[in-house]
CSV table of C-alpha atoms and ligand atoms in Angstrom, one decimal:
chain,number,residue,atom,x,y,z
Y,1,MET,CA,-26.2,-14.7,-26.3
Y,2,PHE,CA,-22.6,-13.5,-26.4
Y,3,ASP,CA,-20.0,-16.2,-27.0
Y,4,HIS,CA,-16.8,-15.4,-25.3
Y,5,ARG,CA,-14.8,-18.0,-27.3
Y,6,VAL,CA,-15.8,-16.2,-30.5
Y,7,MET,CA,-14.6,-13.0,-29.0
Y,8,VAL,CA,-11.2,-14.5,-28.2
Y,9,GLU,CA,-10.7,-15.8,-31.7
Y,10,LYS,CA,-11.6,-12.5,-33.2
Y,11,SER,CA,-9.4,-10.6,-30.8
Y,12,GLY,CA,-6.7,-8.6,-32.6
Y,13,SER,CA,-8.8,-7.9,-35.7
Y,14,ARG,CA,-11.1,-5.0,-34.7
Y,15,VAL,CA,-10.5,-2.4,-31.9
Y,16,THR,CA,-12.9,0.4,-30.8
Y,17,VAL,CA,-11.5,3.7,-29.7
Y,18,VAL,CA,-14.0,6.0,-27.9
Y,19,GLY,CA,-12.7,9.5,-27.8
Y,20,THR,CA,-10.5,10.8,-30.7
Y,21,GLY,CA,-8.7,13.7,-29.0
Y,22,ALA,CA,-4.9,13.9,-29.0
Y,23,ILE,CA,-4.2,10.5,-27.4
Y,24,GLY,CA,-7.1,8.7,-29.1
Y,25,SER,CA,-6.2,10.0,-32.6
Y,26,ALA,CA,-2.6,8.9,-32.1
Y,27,VAL,CA,-3.8,5.4,-30.9
Y,28,VAL,CA,-6.2,5.0,-33.9
Y,29,ARG,CA,-3.4,5.9,-36.4
Y,30,LEU,CA,-1.0,3.3,-34.8
Y,31,LEU,CA,-3.7,0.7,-34.9
Y,32,LEU,CA,-4.6,1.4,-38.6
Y,33,GLY,CA,-0.9,1.3,-39.4
Y,34,GLY,CA,-0.7,-2.1,-37.6
Y,35,GLY,CA,-3.4,-3.6,-39.8
Y,36,TYR,CA,-6.3,-3.4,-37.4
Y,37,ASP,CA,-9.8,-2.5,-38.3
Y,38,VAL,CA,-10.7,0.4,-36.1
Y,39,THR,CA,-14.1,1.7,-35.1
Y,40,VAL,CA,-14.2,5.2,-33.6
Y,41,TRP,CA,-16.8,7.3,-31.8
Y,42,ASN,CA,-16.2,10.9,-30.7
Y,43,ARG,CA,-18.7,13.1,-28.9
Y,44,THR,CA,-18.0,15.9,-31.4
Y,45,ALA,CA,-18.4,13.8,-34.5
Y,46,GLY,CA,-16.5,16.2,-36.8
Y,47,ARG,CA,-13.3,15.7,-34.8
Y,48,ALA,CA,-13.1,12.1,-36.0
Y,49,ALA,CA,-13.5,13.0,-39.7
Y,50,ALA,CA,-9.7,12.8,-40.5
Y,51,LEU,CA,-9.4,9.4,-39.0
Y,52,VAL,CA,-12.4,8.2,-41.0
Y,53,ALA,CA,-10.8,9.5,-44.1
Y,54,GLU,CA,-7.7,7.4,-43.1
Y,55,GLY,CA,-9.7,4.2,-42.8
Y,56,ALA,CA,-11.4,4.1,-39.4
Y,57,VAL,CA,-15.1,3.3,-39.3
Y,58,ARG,CA,-17.4,5.8,-37.6
Y,59,ALA,CA,-20.0,4.4,-35.2
Y,60,GLY,CA,-23.3,6.3,-34.8
Y,61,SER,CA,-23.4,5.9,-31.0
Y,62,VAL,CA,-21.2,4.8,-28.1
Y,63,GLN,CA,-23.3,1.5,-27.9
Y,64,GLU,CA,-22.7,0.8,-31.6
Y,65,ALA,CA,-18.9,1.5,-31.1
Y,66,VAL,CA,-18.6,-0.7,-28.1
Y,67,SER,CA,-20.6,-3.6,-29.7
Y,68,SER,CA,-18.4,-3.8,-32.7
Y,69,SER,CA,-15.1,-4.9,-31.0
Y,70,PRO,CA,-13.9,-7.2,-28.2
Y,71,LEU,CA,-11.5,-4.4,-27.1
Y,72,VAL,CA,-12.7,-0.9,-26.3
Y,73,LEU,CA,-10.1,1.8,-25.6
Y,74,MET,CA,-11.7,4.8,-23.8
Y,75,THR,CA,-9.2,7.7,-24.5
Y,76,LEU,CA,-11.2,10.4,-22.8
Y,77,THR,CA,-10.5,13.5,-20.7
Y,78,ASP,CA,-11.3,12.0,-17.3
Y,79,HIS,CA,-13.3,9.5,-15.3
Y,80,ALA,CA,-16.5,11.6,-15.5
Y,81,ALA,CA,-16.4,11.2,-19.3
Y,82,VAL,CA,-15.7,7.4,-19.0
Y,83,ARG,CA,-18.6,7.1,-16.6
Y,84,GLN,CA,-20.9,9.0,-18.9
Y,85,CYS,CA,-20.0,6.8,-21.9
Y,86,LEU,CA,-20.3,3.6,-19.9
Y,87,SER,CA,-23.7,4.6,-18.7
Y,88,GLN,CA,-25.0,4.4,-22.3
Y,89,VAL,CA,-23.8,0.8,-23.0
Y,90,ASP,CA,-24.2,-2.9,-22.4
Y,91,LEU,CA,-20.9,-4.9,-22.3
Y,92,PRO,CA,-21.4,-8.5,-23.2
Y,93,GLY,CA,-17.9,-9.6,-22.3
Y,94,GLN,CA,-15.8,-6.8,-23.9
Y,95,THR,CA,-12.6,-5.6,-22.4
Y,96,VAL,CA,-12.7,-1.8,-21.6
Y,97,VAL,CA,-9.5,0.1,-21.1
Y,98,GLY,CA,-9.9,3.5,-19.3
Y,99,MET,CA,-7.0,5.5,-20.8
Y,100,TYR,CA,-7.1,8.8,-18.8
Y,101,THR,CA,-5.3,10.4,-15.9
Y,102,GLY,CA,-7.4,9.7,-12.8
Y,103,THR,CA,-7.3,8.8,-9.2
Y,104,ALA,CA,-7.3,5.4,-7.4
Y,105,GLY,CA,-11.0,6.0,-6.6
Y,106,ASP,CA,-11.8,6.7,-10.2
Y,107,ALA,CA,-10.2,3.4,-11.3
Y,108,ARG,CA,-12.1,1.4,-8.6
Y,109,GLN,CA,-15.4,3.0,-9.7
Y,110,ALA,CA,-14.8,2.4,-13.4
Y,111,ALA,CA,-13.8,-1.2,-12.7
Y,112,ALA,CA,-17.0,-1.8,-10.7
Y,113,GLN,CA,-19.2,-0.2,-13.4
Y,114,VAL,CA,-17.6,-2.3,-16.1
Y,115,ASP,CA,-17.9,-5.4,-14.0
Y,116,GLU,CA,-21.6,-4.7,-13.4
Y,117,LEU,CA,-22.2,-4.3,-17.1
Y,118,GLY,CA,-20.6,-7.7,-17.8
Y,119,GLY,CA,-17.2,-6.6,-19.1
Y,120,ARG,CA,-13.5,-6.8,-18.0
Y,121,TYR,CA,-11.7,-3.6,-17.0
Y,122,LEU,CA,-8.1,-2.4,-17.4
Y,123,ASP,CA,-7.1,1.0,-16.1
Y,124,ALA,CA,-4.3,2.6,-18.1
Y,125,GLY,CA,-1.9,5.5,-17.3
Y,126,VAL,CA,-0.3,7.1,-20.4
Y,127,GLN,CA,3.3,8.0,-19.6
Y,128,ALA,CA,3.8,9.6,-23.0
Y,129,SER,CA,2.9,12.5,-25.3
Y,130,PRO,CA,0.7,11.6,-28.3
Y,131,GLU,CA,3.8,12.1,-30.6
Y,132,ALA,CA,5.8,9.6,-28.6
Y,133,LEU,CA,3.2,6.8,-28.7
Y,134,GLY,CA,4.3,3.9,-30.9
Y,135,THR,CA,8.0,4.6,-30.1
Y,136,ASP,CA,10.3,3.0,-27.6
Y,137,ALA,CA,10.1,6.1,-25.4
Y,138,ALA,CA,6.4,5.6,-24.7
Y,139,THR,CA,5.2,3.5,-21.7
Y,140,ILE,CA,1.6,2.8,-20.8
Y,141,LEU,CA,0.9,1.3,-17.4
Y,142,TYR,CA,-2.0,-1.2,-17.1
Y,143,SER,CA,-3.7,-2.7,-14.1
Y,144,GLY,CA,-6.8,-4.8,-13.5
Y,145,SER,CA,-7.7,-8.0,-15.3
Y,146,ARG,CA,-4.5,-9.9,-16.0
Y,147,SER,CA,-6.3,-12.2,-18.5
Y,148,ALA,CA,-7.7,-9.2,-20.4
Y,149,PHE,CA,-4.2,-7.7,-20.6
Y,150,ASP,CA,-2.7,-11.0,-21.8
Y,151,GLN,CA,-5.4,-11.5,-24.4
Y,152,HIS,CA,-5.0,-8.0,-26.0
Y,153,ARG,CA,-1.2,-7.8,-25.5
Y,154,ALA,CA,-0.5,-7.5,-29.2
Y,155,VAL,CA,-2.6,-4.3,-29.4
Y,156,PHE,CA,-0.9,-2.8,-26.3
Y,157,ASP,CA,2.5,-3.7,-27.8
Y,158,LEU,CA,1.7,-1.7,-30.9
Y,159,VAL,CA,0.8,1.5,-29.0
Y,160,SER,CA,3.6,1.6,-26.5
Y,161,THR,CA,5.9,-0.5,-24.3
Y,162,PRO,CA,3.1,-1.8,-22.0
Y,163,ARG,CA,3.7,-2.5,-18.4
Y,164,PHE,CA,1.3,-4.5,-16.2
Y,165,VAL,CA,1.6,-3.1,-12.7
Y,166,GLY,CA,-1.0,-5.0,-10.7
Y,167,GLU,CA,-4.3,-6.8,-10.5
Y,168,THR,CA,-6.1,-4.2,-8.4
Y,169,PRO,CA,-7.8,-1.7,-10.8
Y,170,GLU,CA,-6.2,1.3,-9.1
Y,171,ALA,CA,-2.5,0.2,-9.3
Y,172,ALA,CA,-1.9,1.9,-12.7
Y,173,ALA,CA,-3.5,5.2,-11.5
Y,174,ILE,CA,-1.3,5.2,-8.3
Y,175,TRP,CA,1.8,4.5,-10.4
Y,176,ASP,CA,0.9,7.1,-12.9
Y,177,LEU,CA,0.1,9.9,-10.4
Y,178,THR,CA,3.0,9.0,-8.2
Y,179,LEU,CA,5.4,9.2,-11.1
Y,180,PHE,CA,3.9,12.6,-12.1
Y,181,GLY,CA,4.4,13.6,-8.4
Y,182,LEU,CA,8.1,12.5,-8.5
Y,183,TRP,CA,8.6,14.6,-11.6
Y,184,TYR,CA,6.9,17.7,-10.0
Y,185,ASP,CA,8.9,17.4,-6.8
Y,186,ALA,CA,12.2,17.3,-8.8
Y,187,GLN,CA,11.2,19.9,-11.4
Y,188,LEU,CA,9.7,22.3,-8.8
Y,189,GLY,CA,12.8,21.7,-6.6
Y,190,LEU,CA,15.0,22.8,-9.5
Y,191,LEU,CA,12.8,25.8,-10.3
Y,192,ARG,CA,12.9,26.8,-6.6
Y,193,ALA,CA,16.7,26.5,-6.5
Y,194,LEU,CA,17.1,28.5,-9.7
Y,195,ASP,CA,14.7,31.2,-8.4
Y,196,THR,CA,16.8,31.4,-5.2
Y,197,VAL,CA,20.2,31.7,-6.8
Y,198,ARG,CA,19.0,34.1,-9.4
Y,199,ALA,CA,17.6,36.4,-6.6
Y,200,ALA,CA,21.1,36.3,-5.1
Y,201,GLY,CA,22.8,37.3,-8.3
Y,202,ILE,CA,24.4,33.9,-8.8
Y,203,ASP,CA,24.9,32.6,-12.4
Y,204,MET,CA,22.1,30.0,-13.0
Y,205,ALA,CA,24.0,28.1,-15.7
Y,206,GLU,CA,27.1,27.7,-13.5
Y,207,PHE,CA,24.8,26.6,-10.6
Y,208,GLY,CA,22.9,24.2,-13.0
Y,209,ASP,CA,26.1,22.0,-13.6
Y,210,THR,CA,26.3,21.3,-9.9
Y,211,ALA,CA,22.6,20.9,-9.5
Y,212,SER,CA,22.7,18.0,-12.0
Y,213,ILE,CA,25.3,16.2,-9.8
Y,214,GLN,CA,23.1,16.8,-6.7
Y,215,LEU,CA,20.0,15.4,-8.4
Y,216,ASN,CA,22.0,12.4,-9.5
Y,217,HIS,CA,22.7,11.6,-5.8
Y,218,VAL,CA,19.0,11.0,-5.4
Y,219,ILE,CA,18.9,8.6,-8.4
Y,220,THR,CA,21.9,6.6,-7.4
Y,221,ALA,CA,20.5,6.2,-3.8
Y,222,ILE,CA,17.2,4.7,-5.0
Y,223,PRO,CA,18.1,1.0,-4.4
Y,224,ALA,CA,19.6,1.8,-0.9
Y,225,THR,CA,16.6,3.9,0.0
Y,226,VAL,CA,14.2,1.1,-1.1
Y,227,ALA,CA,16.3,-1.4,0.9
Y,228,GLU,CA,16.1,0.7,4.1
Y,229,LEU,CA,12.3,1.0,3.9
Y,230,ARG,CA,12.0,-2.7,3.2
Y,231,GLU,CA,14.2,-3.6,6.2
Y,232,ALA,CA,12.7,-0.8,8.4
Y,233,SER,CA,16.3,0.2,9.1
Y,234,TYR,CA,17.1,3.9,8.9
Y,235,PRO,CA,20.9,4.4,9.2
Y,236,ALA,CA,22.1,8.0,9.5
Y,237,GLY,CA,24.3,7.9,6.4
Y,238,PRO,CA,25.7,11.3,5.6
Y,239,ALA,CA,23.7,13.1,8.3
Y,240,THR,CA,21.5,12.4,11.4
Y,241,LEU,CA,17.9,13.7,11.7
Y,242,ALA,CA,19.3,16.3,14.2
Y,243,GLU,CA,21.7,17.5,11.6
Y,244,HIS,CA,19.1,17.5,8.9
Y,245,LEU,CA,16.8,19.6,11.0
Y,246,THR,CA,19.4,22.4,11.2
Y,247,VAL,CA,19.7,22.5,7.4
Y,248,VAL,CA,15.9,22.3,6.8
Y,249,ASP,CA,15.4,25.2,9.2
Y,250,HIS,CA,18.0,27.3,7.3
Y,251,LEU,CA,16.3,26.4,4.0
Y,252,ILE,CA,12.9,27.5,5.2
Y,253,ASP,CA,14.5,30.9,5.9
Y,254,LEU,CA,16.3,31.0,2.5
Y,255,ARG,CA,13.2,30.0,0.5
Y,256,SER,CA,10.6,32.2,2.3
Y,257,GLY,CA,9.5,35.0,0.0
Y,258,GLY,CA,10.3,33.0,-3.2
Y,259,HIS,CA,7.7,32.5,-5.9
Y,260,LEU,CA,7.3,28.8,-5.0
Y,261,GLY,CA,7.4,29.0,-1.2
Y,262,THR,CA,9.1,26.6,1.1
Y,263,GLY,CA,8.1,23.4,-0.7
Y,264,GLY,CA,6.6,21.6,2.2
Y,265,LEU,CA,9.7,21.9,4.4
Y,266,PRO,CA,7.8,23.2,7.5
Y,267,ASP,CA,5.9,19.8,7.5
Y,268,VAL,CA,9.2,18.0,7.2
Y,269,ALA,CA,10.7,20.0,10.0
Y,270,ALA,CA,7.7,19.2,12.2
Y,271,ARG,CA,8.0,15.5,11.4
Y,272,ILE,CA,11.8,15.5,12.2
Y,273,LYS,CA,11.2,17.3,15.5
Y,274,ALA,CA,8.5,14.7,16.5
Y,275,LEU,CA,11.0,11.9,15.7
Y,276,ILE,CA,13.8,13.5,17.6
Y,277,ALA,CA,11.4,14.0,20.6
Y,278,ASP,CA,10.7,10.2,20.3
Y,279,GLY,CA,14.4,9.4,20.6
Y,280,HIS,CA,15.2,8.9,16.8
Y,281,ASP,CA,17.7,11.8,16.5
Y,282,ALA,CA,20.6,9.5,15.4
Y,283,GLU,CA,18.6,7.9,12.5
Y,284,GLY,CA,18.7,9.1,8.9
Y,285,LEU,CA,16.2,10.9,6.6
Y,286,THR,CA,14.5,7.7,5.6
Y,287,ALA,CA,13.1,7.5,9.1
Y,288,THR,CA,10.7,10.4,8.2
Y,289,VAL,CA,8.7,7.9,6.1
Y,290,GLY,CA,9.3,4.9,8.4
Y,291,PRO,CA,6.9,2.0,8.4
Y,292,PRO,CA,3.9,1.9,6.0
Y,293,SER,CA,1.0,4.1,7.0
Y,294,THR,CA,-2.4,2.5,7.2
Y,295,ARG,CA,-4.1,5.1,4.8
Y,296,GLN,CA,-5.4,3.7,1.5
Y,297,PRO,CA,-4.5,5.8,-1.5
M,1,NAP,N1,-2.1,14.7,-24.4
M,1,NAP,C1,-1.1,14.3,-23.7
M,1,NAP,O1,0.1,14.6,-23.8
M,1,NAP,C2,-1.3,13.3,-22.5
M,1,NAP,C3,-0.2,12.6,-22.0
M,1,NAP,C4,-0.5,11.7,-20.9
M,1,NAP,C5,-1.8,11.5,-20.5
M,1,NAP,N2,-2.8,12.1,-21.1
M,1,NAP,C6,-4.2,11.9,-20.5
M,1,NAP,O2,-4.9,11.2,-21.5
M,1,NAP,C7,-6.3,11.6,-21.4
M,1,NAP,C8,-6.7,12.1,-22.8
M,1,NAP,O3,-5.9,13.2,-23.1
M,1,NAP,P1,-6.0,13.9,-24.6
M,1,NAP,O4,-4.8,14.8,-24.7
M,1,NAP,O5,-6.3,12.9,-25.6
M,1,NAP,O6,-7.3,14.9,-24.3
M,1,NAP,P2,-8.1,15.7,-25.5
M,1,NAP,O7,-7.3,15.8,-26.7
M,1,NAP,O8,-8.7,16.9,-24.8
M,1,NAP,O9,-9.3,14.7,-25.8
M,1,NAP,C9,-10.3,14.4,-24.8
M,1,NAP,C10,-11.4,13.5,-25.5
M,1,NAP,O10,-12.4,13.2,-24.5
M,1,NAP,C11,-13.7,13.5,-25.1
M,1,NAP,N3,-14.6,13.9,-24.0
M,1,NAP,C12,-14.4,14.7,-23.0
M,1,NAP,N4,-15.5,14.8,-22.2
M,1,NAP,C13,-16.4,13.9,-22.7
M,1,NAP,C14,-17.7,13.4,-22.3
M,1,NAP,N5,-18.3,13.9,-21.2
M,1,NAP,N6,-18.3,12.5,-23.1
M,1,NAP,C15,-17.7,12.0,-24.2
M,1,NAP,N7,-16.5,12.4,-24.6
M,1,NAP,C16,-15.8,13.3,-23.9
M,1,NAP,C17,-13.4,14.6,-26.0
M,1,NAP,O11,-14.5,14.7,-27.0
M,1,NAP,P3,-14.8,16.1,-27.8
M,1,NAP,O12,-13.8,16.1,-29.0
M,1,NAP,O13,-16.2,16.0,-28.1
M,1,NAP,O14,-14.4,17.2,-26.8
M,1,NAP,C18,-12.1,14.1,-26.7
M,1,NAP,O15,-12.3,13.1,-27.6
M,1,NAP,C19,-6.4,12.7,-20.4
M,1,NAP,O16,-6.8,12.1,-19.1
M,1,NAP,C20,-4.9,13.2,-20.2
M,1,NAP,O17,-4.7,13.6,-18.9
M,1,NAP,C21,-2.6,13.0,-22.1
């Protein structure tokens, strides 16, 4: 019978890493460098050979890998790979960390599967390249079992600056994907702008200086925007919804025909028109989001 107290005492000595791709290999090397004993398993066994030469111990099966440590990091491509590996194991009390980019639903399913097998689950969103892991620039977001996170904190500290973002299994996936989305919105907005000015024969470098000031307005307004949403108060600020609608319509014209399209602005225009029709024309842009929607991510 598995004794959880023994597992707690041993915690910090041996860690299992399932999946030795780019992220998994970087994690294994950091753990070996930090003095941990590391067991590895990879579907394509040959890809773990370099890590074994550096001191990791190869397990012959996923079950053998999982059984050898209190903490199992699953650094795999996606949730399908995690589900497949979990379907081959028993988990007498281990903590499993799903380290992959996935959806909220993936995280909930992985947590339920681990729970059913008798383990504790943490979902992890890697906000770093393999090269950045182990440096101050790397953050990994964790959610799920708080006690599991606290128990294995020393391991997580070695790999990145860890951030626990909530006790629901899906919190880290939502943070992770939403942060990616924020980056895409900003980066694609920049690309769309450069595409537009280039087509008009405007010097992109000269435009770029002013673009950075414009992007910075978004950054400096974050606390005020959060406060408006929290207080459900949508002051006009620099422009009313009616004034925004004029600019948005002009932008739809300017952007149409560009490589990246209109960037969702027709949906925004429709939303502003609906709010104006409802008598919100004097409010500001934050009103387009308004109170929380009831949909579950
Ligand atoms: N690389 C990055 O810069 C980065 C940054 C942030 C987040 N992430 C995320 O981190 C996760 C891992 O990324 P990575 O770059 O390490 O990927 P990777 O180098 O392609 O490694 C993927 C790993 O998953 C294994 N795998 C895939 N399908 C499997 C299955 N059905 N059963 C068992 N093992 C399976 C692969 O095994 P084989 O060797 O046998 O194929 C390999 O070990 C991804 O979700 C990625 O989106 C990556």
